[in-house]
Every structure is written in C-alpha cells, then in structure tokens.
Amino acid sequence: MLQAKCRVLANSLICGNFFKLVLQNKSIAAQAKPGQFINIRVDKGQDLLLRRPLSIYLAKDDKLEIIYKVVGRGTDKLAQVKEQEKLDVIGPLGNGYTLTAGKALLVGGGTGIASLVFLAAALKTKFNSVPTVLIGAKSKEDLLCFTALEKIGCAVKAATADGSVGFHGLVTELFREIVAIFSTHPSMVYACGPRPMLRELVRLCRHFRIPCEISLEEHLGCGVGACLGCVVKGAKNEYLRVCKEGPVFKASEVIL
Ligand SMILES: Cc1cc2nc3c(=O)[nH]c(=O)nc-3n(C[C@H](O)[C@H](O)[C@H](O)COP(=O)(O)OP(=O)(O)OC[C@H]3O[C@@H](n4cnc5c(N)ncnc54)[C@H](O)[C@@H]3O)c2cc1C
C-alpha cells in the first residue's frame, strides 16, 4: 500500500453521469491487482475529510484508470478535477479476486462492472482464456464497459431493466437463463454490483453449485481496516471489514 500524489492525465465524462479518471503513478499501477481499489482524497480542504474508494478499472505501465459515477458531494468534486492537477491517493487497497483457470462467468451491475474489466484482462493474460461477461443496468445509457470487454475478447451479454438494449430484465434473470443453457456450468462466477443483485446471484450460485466471489461496494470510513465502519456479517457470526478482508469475498464467507 502506497500513498502518493498522482497526476491527473484525464478526467472526462464517458456516458450518463459516469466519468473516466486516468492517474499517473507507476508504483501503485505495478502493485495493483483486479478487485483492488484506491482511496482518493477529493477535497484539499477540511470539508470532505473521508477519502472516496474507487475500484481499479485498469492498471498498465504508469497509468491507473478508474470509472466512477457522480452520486454525491465527493464524486461531484472529483468530476471537477482538471488534467495535470494532482490527487492524493492511497492504494492499492483490499484483497482482489482470486484468479482461477477454467470457464469463468463475470456478472456486473452498475458501477460494479468497472472492476470486472481488469479481471477479464488478467484472466486472459494468465490463462489465455476469455470469460463470458453479463452486465446489467437500468438503461442503455448506464451500461458500462461493453466495448472495453469486447475488445478483450469476452462474450458480452447485456441486460437492461427498461429493455432499451439486450435482455429485458435483471442481470440475475439473464444469469439464470445463461447458466441453464451452458453445456457445462461455469467453473467460477465473479460478481460486483448492488447488494440485491449480489444476494440473488449468490442464491442462484448456491442452487447451481457454482463457486462464486463477490466484491462489495460498501460505504467506507478509513479504507485501511482501522475504523470498522465498513463491517459486514460473516458466515461464522464474525464481522469482516470490507476494506481489509474484502472487498472481494467468497460468497460463502458473508451474509448479505
Ligand atoms: C471497494 C469499493 C469500490 C468502489 N468502486 C467504485 C467504482 O469503481 N466506481 C464508482 O462509481 N463507485 C465505486 N464505489 C462507490 C463509491 O465509493 C461511492 O459512490 C462514493 O464514495 C460516493 O461518494 P460521494 O461523496 O459522491 O457520495 P455521498 O455524498 O457520500 O453519497 C451520495 C449518495 O450515494 C450513496 N453512497 C455513497 N457511498 C456509497 C457506496 N459505497 N455504496 C452505495 N451507495 C453509496 C449515499 O448513501 C448517498 O445516497 C466503490 C465503493 C467501494 C467501497
């Protein structure tokens, strides 16, 4: 884990109210693993003291890329940051996904899709196999990373709640259909997205007996395991810190 002032190489609107931020830092980029996140100080003053956690979308050479949605004061401030400014960043943080060989199926909803792109690229590099990816959003405008995933070589299928593109319905409903027609079940499911999506997906994976890893996007406090502000209930009745033991968990480890 490092703390560094990272130069902003780009920070631009990509669709809807989603932005792509490109930061320059060789050391953090070199250490970054899929599923990990960085914690960014978005305010130089005293107003917003807590850093904002954002998943690493891609890390290559000296560049770290992030995709974020403007939802409140912190991300709104971040969207106003200009090229060449510097941001105080701590990272990479958290544990990341376990890379396993075999037929992986990735499932993402909303901003959760961003962390799956780095994972898909890493699975391809490590095992020379490209996963199938299911991505879900409310509408066409909110559907992230379709082209980026296709460029990696993934078979990408989209689901939108309003039916504006792809499967009309929830990504978990698409998952149930796809898994039913897979000649053999995927060997591993990796997922990131909103709680209700993950809860249903975990239930389905249990039903189909497919191992599953989920990444949680909880509200974080410190991001380094000290404040216990992000705990979730573990399956052994213990509390697990999303920022330290997570954000990626085996589905069987946590109670959603
Ligand atoms: C490990 C991790 C990785 C993440 N990766 C990404 C990412 O790649 N891209 C991205 O856009 N977002 C990601 N998030 C969520 C992101 O951190 C929050 O959206 C951001 O901190 C909100 O800050 P804000 O000041 O703009 O919003 P606030 O003003 O703090 O809140 C605005 C609204 O958003 C809600 N909100 C705030 N934080 C969260 C959260 N973590 N989950 C759900 N709702 C929240 C609040 O309840 C409120 O309704 C991630 C979160 C975690 C923990």
Short mmCIF file of N, CA, C and O in Angstrom, two decimals, residues 18-146:
data_model
loop_
_atom_site.label_atom_id
_atom_site.label_comp_id
_atom_site.label_asym_id
_atom_site.label_seq_id
_atom_site.Cartn_x
_atom_site.Cartn_y
_atom_site.Cartn_z
N PHE A 18 -21.29 9.10 -15.77
CA PHE A 18 -20.08 8.31 -15.48
C PHE A 18 -18.85 9.01 -16.07
O PHE A 18 -18.87 9.46 -17.21
N PHE A 19 -17.79 9.01 -15.27
CA PHE A 19 -16.54 9.63 -15.69
C PHE A 19 -15.42 8.59 -15.72
O PHE A 19 -15.45 7.62 -14.95
N LYS A 20 -14.44 8.84 -16.59
CA LYS A 20 -13.22 8.03 -16.54
C LYS A 20 -12.07 8.93 -16.09
O LYS A 20 -11.85 10.00 -16.65
N LEU A 21 -11.39 8.46 -15.05
CA LEU A 21 -10.25 9.19 -14.49
C LEU A 21 -8.99 8.40 -14.79
O LEU A 21 -8.94 7.19 -14.53
N VAL A 22 -7.99 9.07 -15.36
CA VAL A 22 -6.70 8.40 -15.60
C VAL A 22 -5.65 9.10 -14.75
O VAL A 22 -5.45 10.31 -14.85
N LEU A 23 -4.99 8.31 -13.89
CA LEU A 23 -3.98 8.84 -12.99
C LEU A 23 -2.62 8.28 -13.36
O LEU A 23 -2.53 7.15 -13.85
N GLN A 24 -1.58 9.05 -13.07
CA GLN A 24 -0.24 8.56 -13.37
C GLN A 24 0.48 8.20 -12.07
O GLN A 24 0.66 9.05 -11.21
N ASN A 25 0.80 6.94 -11.92
CA ASN A 25 1.66 6.52 -10.81
C ASN A 25 2.14 5.09 -11.07
O ASN A 25 1.38 4.13 -10.98
N LYS A 26 3.41 4.98 -11.35
CA LYS A 26 3.99 3.69 -11.74
C LYS A 26 3.95 2.67 -10.59
O LYS A 26 3.61 1.50 -10.79
N SER A 27 4.26 3.13 -9.37
CA SER A 27 4.37 2.18 -8.26
C SER A 27 3.01 1.57 -7.90
O SER A 27 2.90 0.36 -7.70
N ILE A 28 1.98 2.41 -7.82
CA ILE A 28 0.65 1.88 -7.48
C ILE A 28 0.15 1.00 -8.63
O ILE A 28 -0.37 -0.10 -8.40
N ALA A 29 0.36 1.44 -9.86
CA ALA A 29 -0.10 0.65 -11.02
C ALA A 29 0.60 -0.72 -11.04
O ALA A 29 -0.04 -1.73 -11.35
N ALA A 30 1.87 -0.75 -10.69
CA ALA A 30 2.62 -2.01 -10.74
C ALA A 30 2.12 -3.00 -9.69
O ALA A 30 2.16 -4.22 -9.88
N GLN A 31 1.63 -2.49 -8.56
CA GLN A 31 1.18 -3.38 -7.48
C GLN A 31 -0.29 -3.79 -7.62
O GLN A 31 -0.74 -4.72 -6.96
N ALA A 32 -1.03 -3.07 -8.45
CA ALA A 32 -2.49 -3.25 -8.48
C ALA A 32 -2.92 -4.61 -9.02
O ALA A 32 -2.38 -5.10 -10.00
N LYS A 33 -3.92 -5.20 -8.34
CA LYS A 33 -4.49 -6.47 -8.78
C LYS A 33 -6.00 -6.28 -9.02
O LYS A 33 -6.63 -5.44 -8.35
N PRO A 34 -6.59 -7.07 -9.91
CA PRO A 34 -8.02 -6.93 -10.17
C PRO A 34 -8.85 -7.10 -8.90
O PRO A 34 -8.62 -8.04 -8.13
N GLY A 35 -9.80 -6.19 -8.69
CA GLY A 35 -10.65 -6.25 -7.50
C GLY A 35 -10.18 -5.30 -6.41
O GLY A 35 -10.93 -5.02 -5.46
N GLN A 36 -8.95 -4.81 -6.54
CA GLN A 36 -8.47 -3.87 -5.52
C GLN A 36 -9.00 -2.46 -5.83
O GLN A 36 -9.50 -2.19 -6.92
N PHE A 37 -8.85 -1.58 -4.86
CA PHE A 37 -9.34 -0.22 -5.05
C PHE A 37 -8.32 0.79 -4.57
O PHE A 37 -7.34 0.43 -3.91
N ILE A 38 -8.55 2.04 -4.94
CA ILE A 38 -7.74 3.13 -4.39
C ILE A 38 -8.66 4.05 -3.61
O ILE A 38 -9.87 4.08 -3.85
N ASN A 39 -8.08 4.76 -2.66
CA ASN A 39 -8.86 5.68 -1.83
C ASN A 39 -8.36 7.09 -2.12
O ASN A 39 -7.20 7.41 -1.85
N ILE A 40 -9.25 7.91 -2.68
CA ILE A 40 -8.82 9.21 -3.18
C ILE A 40 -9.29 10.34 -2.28
O ILE A 40 -10.47 10.39 -1.91
N ARG A 41 -8.40 11.24 -1.96
CA ARG A 41 -8.80 12.45 -1.24
C ARG A 41 -9.29 13.45 -2.28
O ARG A 41 -8.49 13.92 -3.10
N VAL A 42 -10.58 13.71 -2.27
CA VAL A 42 -11.14 14.53 -3.35
C VAL A 42 -11.17 16.01 -3.00
O VAL A 42 -11.39 16.85 -3.86
N ASP A 43 -10.93 16.32 -1.72
CA ASP A 43 -11.02 17.70 -1.27
C ASP A 43 -9.73 18.08 -0.58
O ASP A 43 -9.30 17.41 0.36
N LYS A 44 -9.12 19.16 -1.03
CA LYS A 44 -7.85 19.58 -0.41
C LYS A 44 -8.10 20.30 0.91
O LYS A 44 -7.22 20.41 1.74
N GLY A 45 -9.32 20.77 1.13
CA GLY A 45 -9.63 21.47 2.37
C GLY A 45 -10.11 20.50 3.45
O GLY A 45 -9.82 19.31 3.40
N GLN A 46 -10.87 21.04 4.40
CA GLN A 46 -11.33 20.24 5.54
C GLN A 46 -12.77 19.75 5.36
O GLN A 46 -13.32 19.08 6.22
N ASP A 47 -13.39 20.12 4.23
CA ASP A 47 -14.80 19.86 4.05
C ASP A 47 -15.09 18.35 3.97
O ASP A 47 -15.83 17.81 4.80
N LEU A 48 -14.49 17.70 3.01
CA LEU A 48 -14.72 16.26 2.85
C LEU A 48 -13.48 15.52 3.32
O LEU A 48 -12.54 15.31 2.55
N LEU A 49 -13.48 15.16 4.58
CA LEU A 49 -12.27 14.55 5.14
C LEU A 49 -12.06 13.12 4.68
O LEU A 49 -10.95 12.68 4.44
N LEU A 50 -13.18 12.38 4.56
CA LEU A 50 -13.04 10.96 4.19
C LEU A 50 -12.70 10.83 2.72
O LEU A 50 -13.31 11.48 1.86
N ARG A 51 -11.75 9.94 2.47
CA ARG A 51 -11.41 9.64 1.07
C ARG A 51 -12.55 8.87 0.43
O ARG A 51 -13.37 8.26 1.12
N ARG A 52 -12.58 8.84 -0.89
CA ARG A 52 -13.61 8.08 -1.61
C ARG A 52 -12.97 6.86 -2.27
O ARG A 52 -12.01 7.00 -3.03
N PRO A 53 -13.51 5.65 -1.97
CA PRO A 53 -12.93 4.42 -2.54
C PRO A 53 -13.45 4.17 -3.95
O PRO A 53 -14.66 4.24 -4.20
N LEU A 54 -12.56 3.87 -4.87
CA LEU A 54 -12.97 3.57 -6.25
C LEU A 54 -12.14 2.39 -6.76
O LEU A 54 -10.91 2.35 -6.57
N SER A 55 -12.82 1.47 -7.43
CA SER A 55 -12.14 0.27 -7.94
C SER A 55 -11.18 0.62 -9.06
O SER A 55 -11.41 1.56 -9.81
N ILE A 56 -10.15 -0.20 -9.16
CA ILE A 56 -9.20 -0.01 -10.25
C ILE A 56 -9.79 -0.67 -11.49
O ILE A 56 -10.05 -1.87 -11.51
N TYR A 57 -10.02 0.14 -12.50
CA TYR A 57 -10.63 -0.34 -13.75
C TYR A 57 -9.56 -0.95 -14.64
O TYR A 57 -9.77 -2.00 -15.25
N LEU A 58 -8.42 -0.33 -14.70
CA LEU A 58 -7.27 -0.88 -15.42
C LEU A 58 -6.00 -0.30 -14.82
O LEU A 58 -5.98 0.84 -14.37
N ALA A 59 -4.93 -1.09 -14.83
CA ALA A 59 -3.63 -0.60 -14.39
C ALA A 59 -2.60 -1.11 -15.38
O ALA A 59 -2.49 -2.32 -15.58
N LYS A 60 -1.91 -0.20 -16.00
CA LYS A 60 -0.93 -0.61 -17.00
C LYS A 60 0.20 0.41 -17.02
O LYS A 60 -0.05 1.62 -17.00
N ASP A 61 1.44 -0.08 -17.09
CA ASP A 61 2.63 0.78 -17.09
C ASP A 61 2.54 1.76 -15.92
O ASP A 61 2.46 1.33 -14.79
N ASP A 62 2.46 3.06 -16.23
CA ASP A 62 2.40 4.02 -15.12
C ASP A 62 1.00 4.61 -14.97
O ASP A 62 0.81 5.65 -14.36
N LYS A 63 -0.01 3.92 -15.54
CA LYS A 63 -1.36 4.50 -15.53
C LYS A 63 -2.37 3.66 -14.73
O LYS A 63 -2.38 2.44 -14.82
N LEU A 64 -3.19 4.39 -14.00
CA LEU A 64 -4.29 3.77 -13.25
C LEU A 64 -5.59 4.37 -13.78
O LEU A 64 -5.71 5.59 -13.84
N GLU A 65 -6.52 3.53 -14.18
CA GLU A 65 -7.77 4.06 -14.69
C GLU A 65 -8.93 3.68 -13.76
O GLU A 65 -8.97 2.57 -13.22
N ILE A 66 -9.84 4.62 -13.63
CA ILE A 66 -10.98 4.48 -12.73
C ILE A 66 -12.23 4.90 -13.50
O ILE A 66 -12.17 5.86 -14.26
N ILE A 67 -13.32 4.18 -13.26
CA ILE A 67 -14.60 4.67 -13.80
C ILE A 67 -15.52 4.94 -12.62
O ILE A 67 -15.69 4.06 -11.76
N TYR A 68 -16.05 6.14 -12.56
CA TYR A 68 -16.89 6.46 -11.41
C TYR A 68 -18.16 7.18 -11.83
O TYR A 68 -18.22 7.82 -12.87
N LYS A 69 -19.16 7.01 -10.97
CA LYS A 69 -20.45 7.66 -11.20
C LYS A 69 -20.59 8.82 -10.21
O LYS A 69 -20.27 8.66 -9.02
N VAL A 70 -21.06 9.95 -10.69
CA VAL A 70 -21.28 11.08 -9.78
C VAL A 70 -22.58 10.84 -9.04
O VAL A 70 -23.65 10.78 -9.66
N VAL A 71 -22.46 10.62 -7.72
CA VAL A 71 -23.65 10.33 -6.92
C VAL A 71 -23.84 11.32 -5.78
O VAL A 71 -24.92 11.41 -5.20
N GLY A 72 -22.77 12.03 -5.40
CA GLY A 72 -22.87 12.93 -4.25
C GLY A 72 -21.75 13.95 -4.26
O GLY A 72 -21.11 14.19 -5.29
N ARG A 73 -21.49 14.50 -3.06
CA ARG A 73 -20.56 15.62 -2.99
C ARG A 73 -19.13 15.25 -3.39
O ARG A 73 -18.44 16.00 -4.06
N GLY A 74 -18.69 14.08 -2.95
CA GLY A 74 -17.30 13.68 -3.22
C GLY A 74 -17.05 13.42 -4.70
O GLY A 74 -16.09 13.95 -5.29
N THR A 75 -17.90 12.65 -5.30
CA THR A 75 -17.72 12.33 -6.71
C THR A 75 -17.98 13.57 -7.58
O THR A 75 -17.39 13.72 -8.65
N ASP A 76 -18.83 14.46 -7.10
CA ASP A 76 -19.06 15.71 -7.83
C ASP A 76 -17.77 16.55 -7.82
O ASP A 76 -17.37 17.12 -8.83
N LYS A 77 -17.11 16.61 -6.66
CA LYS A 77 -15.83 17.34 -6.56
C LYS A 77 -14.80 16.70 -7.48
O LYS A 77 -14.03 17.38 -8.17
N LEU A 78 -14.80 15.37 -7.48
CA LEU A 78 -13.82 14.65 -8.30
C LEU A 78 -14.03 14.97 -9.79
O LEU A 78 -13.07 15.14 -10.54
N ALA A 79 -15.29 15.09 -10.18
CA ALA A 79 -15.59 15.35 -11.59
C ALA A 79 -15.09 16.73 -12.03
O ALA A 79 -14.93 16.98 -13.22
N GLN A 80 -14.83 17.60 -11.05
CA GLN A 80 -14.35 18.95 -11.41
C GLN A 80 -12.84 19.05 -11.49
O GLN A 80 -12.29 20.09 -11.85
N VAL A 81 -12.15 17.96 -11.14
CA VAL A 81 -10.68 17.98 -11.16
C VAL A 81 -10.19 18.04 -12.60
O VAL A 81 -10.71 17.34 -13.47
N LYS A 82 -9.20 18.89 -12.82
CA LYS A 82 -8.72 19.12 -14.20
C LYS A 82 -7.43 18.33 -14.47
O LYS A 82 -6.70 17.97 -13.55
N GLU A 83 -7.18 18.10 -15.74
CA GLU A 83 -5.93 17.47 -16.18
C GLU A 83 -4.74 18.22 -15.59
O GLU A 83 -4.78 19.44 -15.48
N GLN A 84 -3.71 17.47 -15.26
CA GLN A 84 -2.44 17.99 -14.72
C GLN A 84 -2.51 18.34 -13.23
O GLN A 84 -1.48 18.56 -12.60
N GLU A 85 -3.73 18.39 -12.65
CA GLU A 85 -3.80 18.57 -11.19
C GLU A 85 -3.30 17.29 -10.53
O GLU A 85 -3.21 16.25 -11.19
N LYS A 86 -3.03 17.34 -9.23
CA LYS A 86 -2.59 16.13 -8.54
C LYS A 86 -3.61 15.72 -7.49
O LYS A 86 -4.20 16.59 -6.82
N LEU A 87 -3.81 14.42 -7.35
CA LEU A 87 -4.74 13.90 -6.34
C LEU A 87 -3.97 13.02 -5.36
O LEU A 87 -3.11 12.23 -5.77
N ASP A 88 -4.32 13.17 -4.10
CA ASP A 88 -3.69 12.35 -3.06
C ASP A 88 -4.39 10.98 -3.02
O ASP A 88 -5.59 10.90 -2.77
N VAL A 89 -3.63 9.94 -3.29
CA VAL A 89 -4.21 8.60 -3.45
C VAL A 89 -3.52 7.60 -2.53
O VAL A 89 -2.29 7.63 -2.38
N ILE A 90 -4.30 6.73 -1.90
CA ILE A 90 -3.74 5.61 -1.15
C ILE A 90 -4.16 4.33 -1.87
O ILE A 90 -5.33 4.16 -2.21
N GLY A 91 -3.21 3.46 -2.12
CA GLY A 91 -3.59 2.21 -2.78
C GLY A 91 -2.38 1.42 -3.25
O GLY A 91 -1.25 1.86 -3.08
N PRO A 92 -2.54 0.29 -3.83
CA PRO A 92 -3.82 -0.38 -3.97
C PRO A 92 -4.26 -0.97 -2.63
O PRO A 92 -3.44 -1.42 -1.84
N LEU A 93 -5.58 -0.99 -2.40
CA LEU A 93 -6.13 -1.47 -1.13
C LEU A 93 -7.04 -2.68 -1.34
O LEU A 93 -7.58 -2.88 -2.42
N GLY A 94 -7.22 -3.44 -0.28
CA GLY A 94 -8.12 -4.60 -0.34
C GLY A 94 -7.42 -5.81 -0.94
O GLY A 94 -6.24 -5.76 -1.30
N ASN A 95 -8.19 -6.89 -1.04
CA ASN A 95 -7.56 -8.16 -1.40
C ASN A 95 -7.58 -8.51 -2.89
O ASN A 95 -6.63 -9.09 -3.41
N GLY A 96 -8.61 -8.22 -3.60
CA GLY A 96 -8.69 -8.58 -5.03
C GLY A 96 -9.27 -9.97 -5.25
O GLY A 96 -9.41 -10.77 -4.32
N TYR A 97 -9.62 -10.24 -6.52
CA TYR A 97 -10.22 -11.53 -6.90
C TYR A 97 -9.14 -12.61 -6.94
O TYR A 97 -7.98 -12.34 -7.21
N THR A 98 -9.56 -13.87 -6.70
CA THR A 98 -8.65 -15.00 -6.87
C THR A 98 -8.71 -15.44 -8.33
O THR A 98 -9.79 -15.78 -8.83
N LEU A 99 -7.58 -15.42 -9.00
CA LEU A 99 -7.57 -15.82 -10.41
C LEU A 99 -7.51 -17.33 -10.51
O LEU A 99 -6.56 -17.95 -10.02
N THR A 100 -8.53 -17.93 -11.11
CA THR A 100 -8.53 -19.39 -11.26
C THR A 100 -8.75 -19.76 -12.72
O THR A 100 -9.48 -19.08 -13.44
N ALA A 101 -8.11 -20.86 -13.13
CA ALA A 101 -8.25 -21.33 -14.51
C ALA A 101 -9.64 -21.94 -14.68
O ALA A 101 -10.25 -22.38 -13.71
N GLY A 102 -10.12 -21.98 -15.91
CA GLY A 102 -11.42 -22.61 -16.17
C GLY A 102 -12.36 -21.66 -16.84
O GLY A 102 -11.96 -20.61 -17.36
N LYS A 103 -13.64 -22.08 -16.84
CA LYS A 103 -14.64 -21.29 -17.57
C LYS A 103 -15.29 -20.29 -16.62
O LYS A 103 -16.22 -20.62 -15.88
N ALA A 104 -14.77 -19.07 -16.65
CA ALA A 104 -15.28 -18.06 -15.71
C ALA A 104 -16.47 -17.31 -16.30
O ALA A 104 -16.53 -17.05 -17.50
N LEU A 105 -17.39 -16.96 -15.42
CA LEU A 105 -18.52 -16.12 -15.81
C LEU A 105 -18.50 -14.90 -14.89
O LEU A 105 -18.50 -15.03 -13.66
N LEU A 106 -18.44 -13.73 -15.49
CA LEU A 106 -18.38 -12.48 -14.72
C LEU A 106 -19.74 -11.79 -14.79
O LEU A 106 -20.34 -11.72 -15.88
N VAL A 107 -20.19 -11.29 -13.65
CA VAL A 107 -21.50 -10.63 -13.62
C VAL A 107 -21.37 -9.27 -12.93
O VAL A 107 -20.91 -9.19 -11.79
N GLY A 108 -21.75 -8.23 -13.64
CA GLY A 108 -21.61 -6.89 -13.07
C GLY A 108 -22.87 -6.08 -13.20
O GLY A 108 -23.61 -6.19 -14.18
N GLY A 109 -23.11 -5.25 -12.19
CA GLY A 109 -24.25 -4.34 -12.24
C GLY A 109 -23.80 -2.93 -11.89
O GLY A 109 -22.97 -2.75 -10.99
N GLY A 110 -24.30 -1.94 -12.61
CA GLY A 110 -23.98 -0.53 -12.31
C GLY A 110 -22.49 -0.28 -12.34
O GLY A 110 -21.78 -0.76 -13.22
N THR A 111 -21.99 0.47 -11.34
CA THR A 111 -20.56 0.79 -11.32
C THR A 111 -19.70 -0.45 -11.02
O THR A 111 -18.51 -0.44 -11.25
N GLY A 112 -20.34 -1.50 -10.54
CA GLY A 112 -19.62 -2.75 -10.25
C GLY A 112 -18.97 -3.35 -11.50
O GLY A 112 -18.02 -4.12 -11.40
N ILE A 113 -19.48 -2.99 -12.66
CA ILE A 113 -18.93 -3.54 -13.90
C ILE A 113 -17.47 -3.11 -14.06
O ILE A 113 -16.65 -3.85 -14.60
N ALA A 114 -17.15 -1.90 -13.56
CA ALA A 114 -15.81 -1.35 -13.78
C ALA A 114 -14.70 -2.29 -13.29
O ALA A 114 -13.70 -2.48 -13.98
N SER A 115 -14.88 -2.90 -12.13
CA SER A 115 -13.79 -3.72 -11.58
C SER A 115 -13.62 -5.04 -12.34
O SER A 115 -12.62 -5.73 -12.21
N LEU A 116 -14.63 -5.41 -13.14
CA LEU A 116 -14.56 -6.69 -13.85
C LEU A 116 -13.71 -6.62 -15.12
O LEU A 116 -13.27 -7.63 -15.64
N VAL A 117 -13.48 -5.42 -15.62
CA VAL A 117 -12.70 -5.27 -16.84
C VAL A 117 -11.24 -5.66 -16.59
O VAL A 117 -10.62 -6.42 -17.35
N PHE A 118 -10.70 -5.17 -15.50
CA PHE A 118 -9.32 -5.51 -15.10
C PHE A 118 -9.22 -7.03 -14.87
O PHE A 118 -8.25 -7.68 -15.27
N LEU A 119 -10.24 -7.60 -14.26
CA LEU A 119 -10.27 -9.04 -14.00
C LEU A 119 -10.28 -9.83 -15.32
O LEU A 119 -9.52 -10.79 -15.49
N ALA A 120 -11.15 -9.42 -16.25
CA ALA A 120 -11.24 -10.13 -17.54
C ALA A 120 -9.89 -10.09 -18.26
O ALA A 120 -9.43 -11.10 -18.81
N ALA A 121 -9.25 -8.92 -18.22
CA ALA A 121 -7.95 -8.78 -18.89
C ALA A 121 -6.90 -9.68 -18.22
O ALA A 121 -6.09 -10.33 -18.89
N ALA A 122 -6.95 -9.75 -16.89
CA ALA A 122 -5.97 -10.57 -16.15
C ALA A 122 -6.18 -12.06 -16.40
O ALA A 122 -5.22 -12.83 -16.54
N LEU A 123 -7.45 -12.49 -16.49
CA LEU A 123 -7.73 -13.91 -16.76
C LEU A 123 -7.23 -14.28 -18.15
O LEU A 123 -6.68 -15.36 -18.37
N LYS A 124 -7.38 -13.36 -19.07
CA LYS A 124 -6.90 -13.62 -20.44
C LYS A 124 -5.37 -13.73 -20.45
O LYS A 124 -4.81 -14.65 -21.04
N THR A 125 -4.71 -12.81 -19.79
CA THR A 125 -3.24 -12.83 -19.77
C THR A 125 -2.72 -14.08 -19.07
O THR A 125 -1.81 -14.75 -19.55
N LYS A 126 -3.32 -14.42 -17.94
CA LYS A 126 -2.79 -15.52 -17.13
C LYS A 126 -3.12 -16.91 -17.71
O LYS A 126 -2.27 -17.79 -17.71
N PHE A 127 -4.35 -17.08 -18.18
CA PHE A 127 -4.77 -18.44 -18.60
C PHE A 127 -5.10 -18.52 -20.10
O PHE A 127 -5.55 -19.56 -20.57
N ASN A 128 -4.89 -17.42 -20.79
CA ASN A 128 -5.24 -17.35 -22.21
C ASN A 128 -6.69 -17.79 -22.46
O ASN A 128 -6.98 -18.49 -23.43
N SER A 129 -7.56 -17.44 -21.54
CA SER A 129 -8.98 -17.76 -21.74
C SER A 129 -9.82 -16.52 -21.44
O SER A 129 -9.54 -15.80 -20.47
N VAL A 130 -10.79 -16.28 -22.30
CA VAL A 130 -11.60 -15.08 -22.09
C VAL A 130 -12.96 -15.47 -21.49
O VAL A 130 -13.61 -16.40 -21.96
N PRO A 131 -13.34 -14.78 -20.45
CA PRO A 131 -14.60 -15.14 -19.80
C PRO A 131 -15.82 -14.61 -20.54
O PRO A 131 -15.72 -13.70 -21.36
N THR A 132 -16.97 -15.19 -20.23
CA THR A 132 -18.25 -14.60 -20.63
C THR A 132 -18.61 -13.57 -19.57
O THR A 132 -18.37 -13.79 -18.38
N VAL A 133 -19.14 -12.44 -20.00
CA VAL A 133 -19.47 -11.38 -19.04
C VAL A 133 -20.92 -10.94 -19.22
O VAL A 133 -21.36 -10.64 -20.33
N LEU A 134 -21.64 -10.91 -18.12
CA LEU A 134 -23.02 -10.40 -18.13
C LEU A 134 -23.04 -9.06 -17.41
O LEU A 134 -22.55 -8.97 -16.28
N ILE A 135 -23.56 -8.05 -18.11
CA ILE A 135 -23.58 -6.74 -17.47
C ILE A 135 -25.01 -6.20 -17.45
O ILE A 135 -25.77 -6.38 -18.39
N GLY A 136 -25.35 -5.57 -16.35
CA GLY A 136 -26.72 -5.09 -16.19
C GLY A 136 -26.76 -3.64 -15.77
O GLY A 136 -25.86 -3.14 -15.09
N ALA A 137 -27.81 -2.96 -16.22
CA ALA A 137 -28.01 -1.56 -15.83
C ALA A 137 -29.50 -1.24 -15.96
O ALA A 137 -30.26 -2.03 -16.51
N LYS A 138 -29.87 -0.06 -15.47
CA LYS A 138 -31.28 0.36 -15.59
C LYS A 138 -31.63 0.56 -17.05
O LYS A 138 -32.69 0.16 -17.51
N SER A 139 -30.72 1.20 -17.77
CA SER A 139 -31.00 1.58 -19.15
C SER A 139 -29.71 1.57 -19.97
O SER A 139 -28.60 1.52 -19.41
N LYS A 140 -29.86 1.64 -21.29
CA LYS A 140 -28.75 1.65 -22.23
C LYS A 140 -27.66 2.67 -21.85
O LYS A 140 -26.47 2.37 -21.92
N GLU A 141 -28.09 3.86 -21.42
CA GLU A 141 -27.13 4.95 -21.12
C GLU A 141 -26.25 4.60 -19.93
O GLU A 141 -25.16 5.15 -19.78
N ASP A 142 -26.72 3.71 -19.06
CA ASP A 142 -25.96 3.40 -17.84
C ASP A 142 -25.11 2.14 -18.00
O ASP A 142 -24.49 1.68 -17.05
N LEU A 143 -25.13 1.57 -19.19
CA LEU A 143 -24.43 0.31 -19.40
C LEU A 143 -22.95 0.57 -19.67
O LEU A 143 -22.59 1.16 -20.68
N LEU A 144 -22.13 0.14 -18.73
CA LEU A 144 -20.71 0.48 -18.82
C LEU A 144 -19.89 -0.62 -19.48
O LEU A 144 -20.22 -1.80 -19.39
N CYS A 145 -18.81 -0.22 -20.10
CA CYS A 145 -17.68 -1.10 -20.46
C CYS A 145 -17.97 -2.16 -21.52
O CYS A 145 -17.15 -3.08 -21.69
N PHE A 146 -19.09 -2.09 -22.21
CA PHE A 146 -19.43 -3.11 -23.21
C PHE A 146 -18.29 -3.26 -24.22
O PHE A 146 -17.75 -4.35 -24.45
#
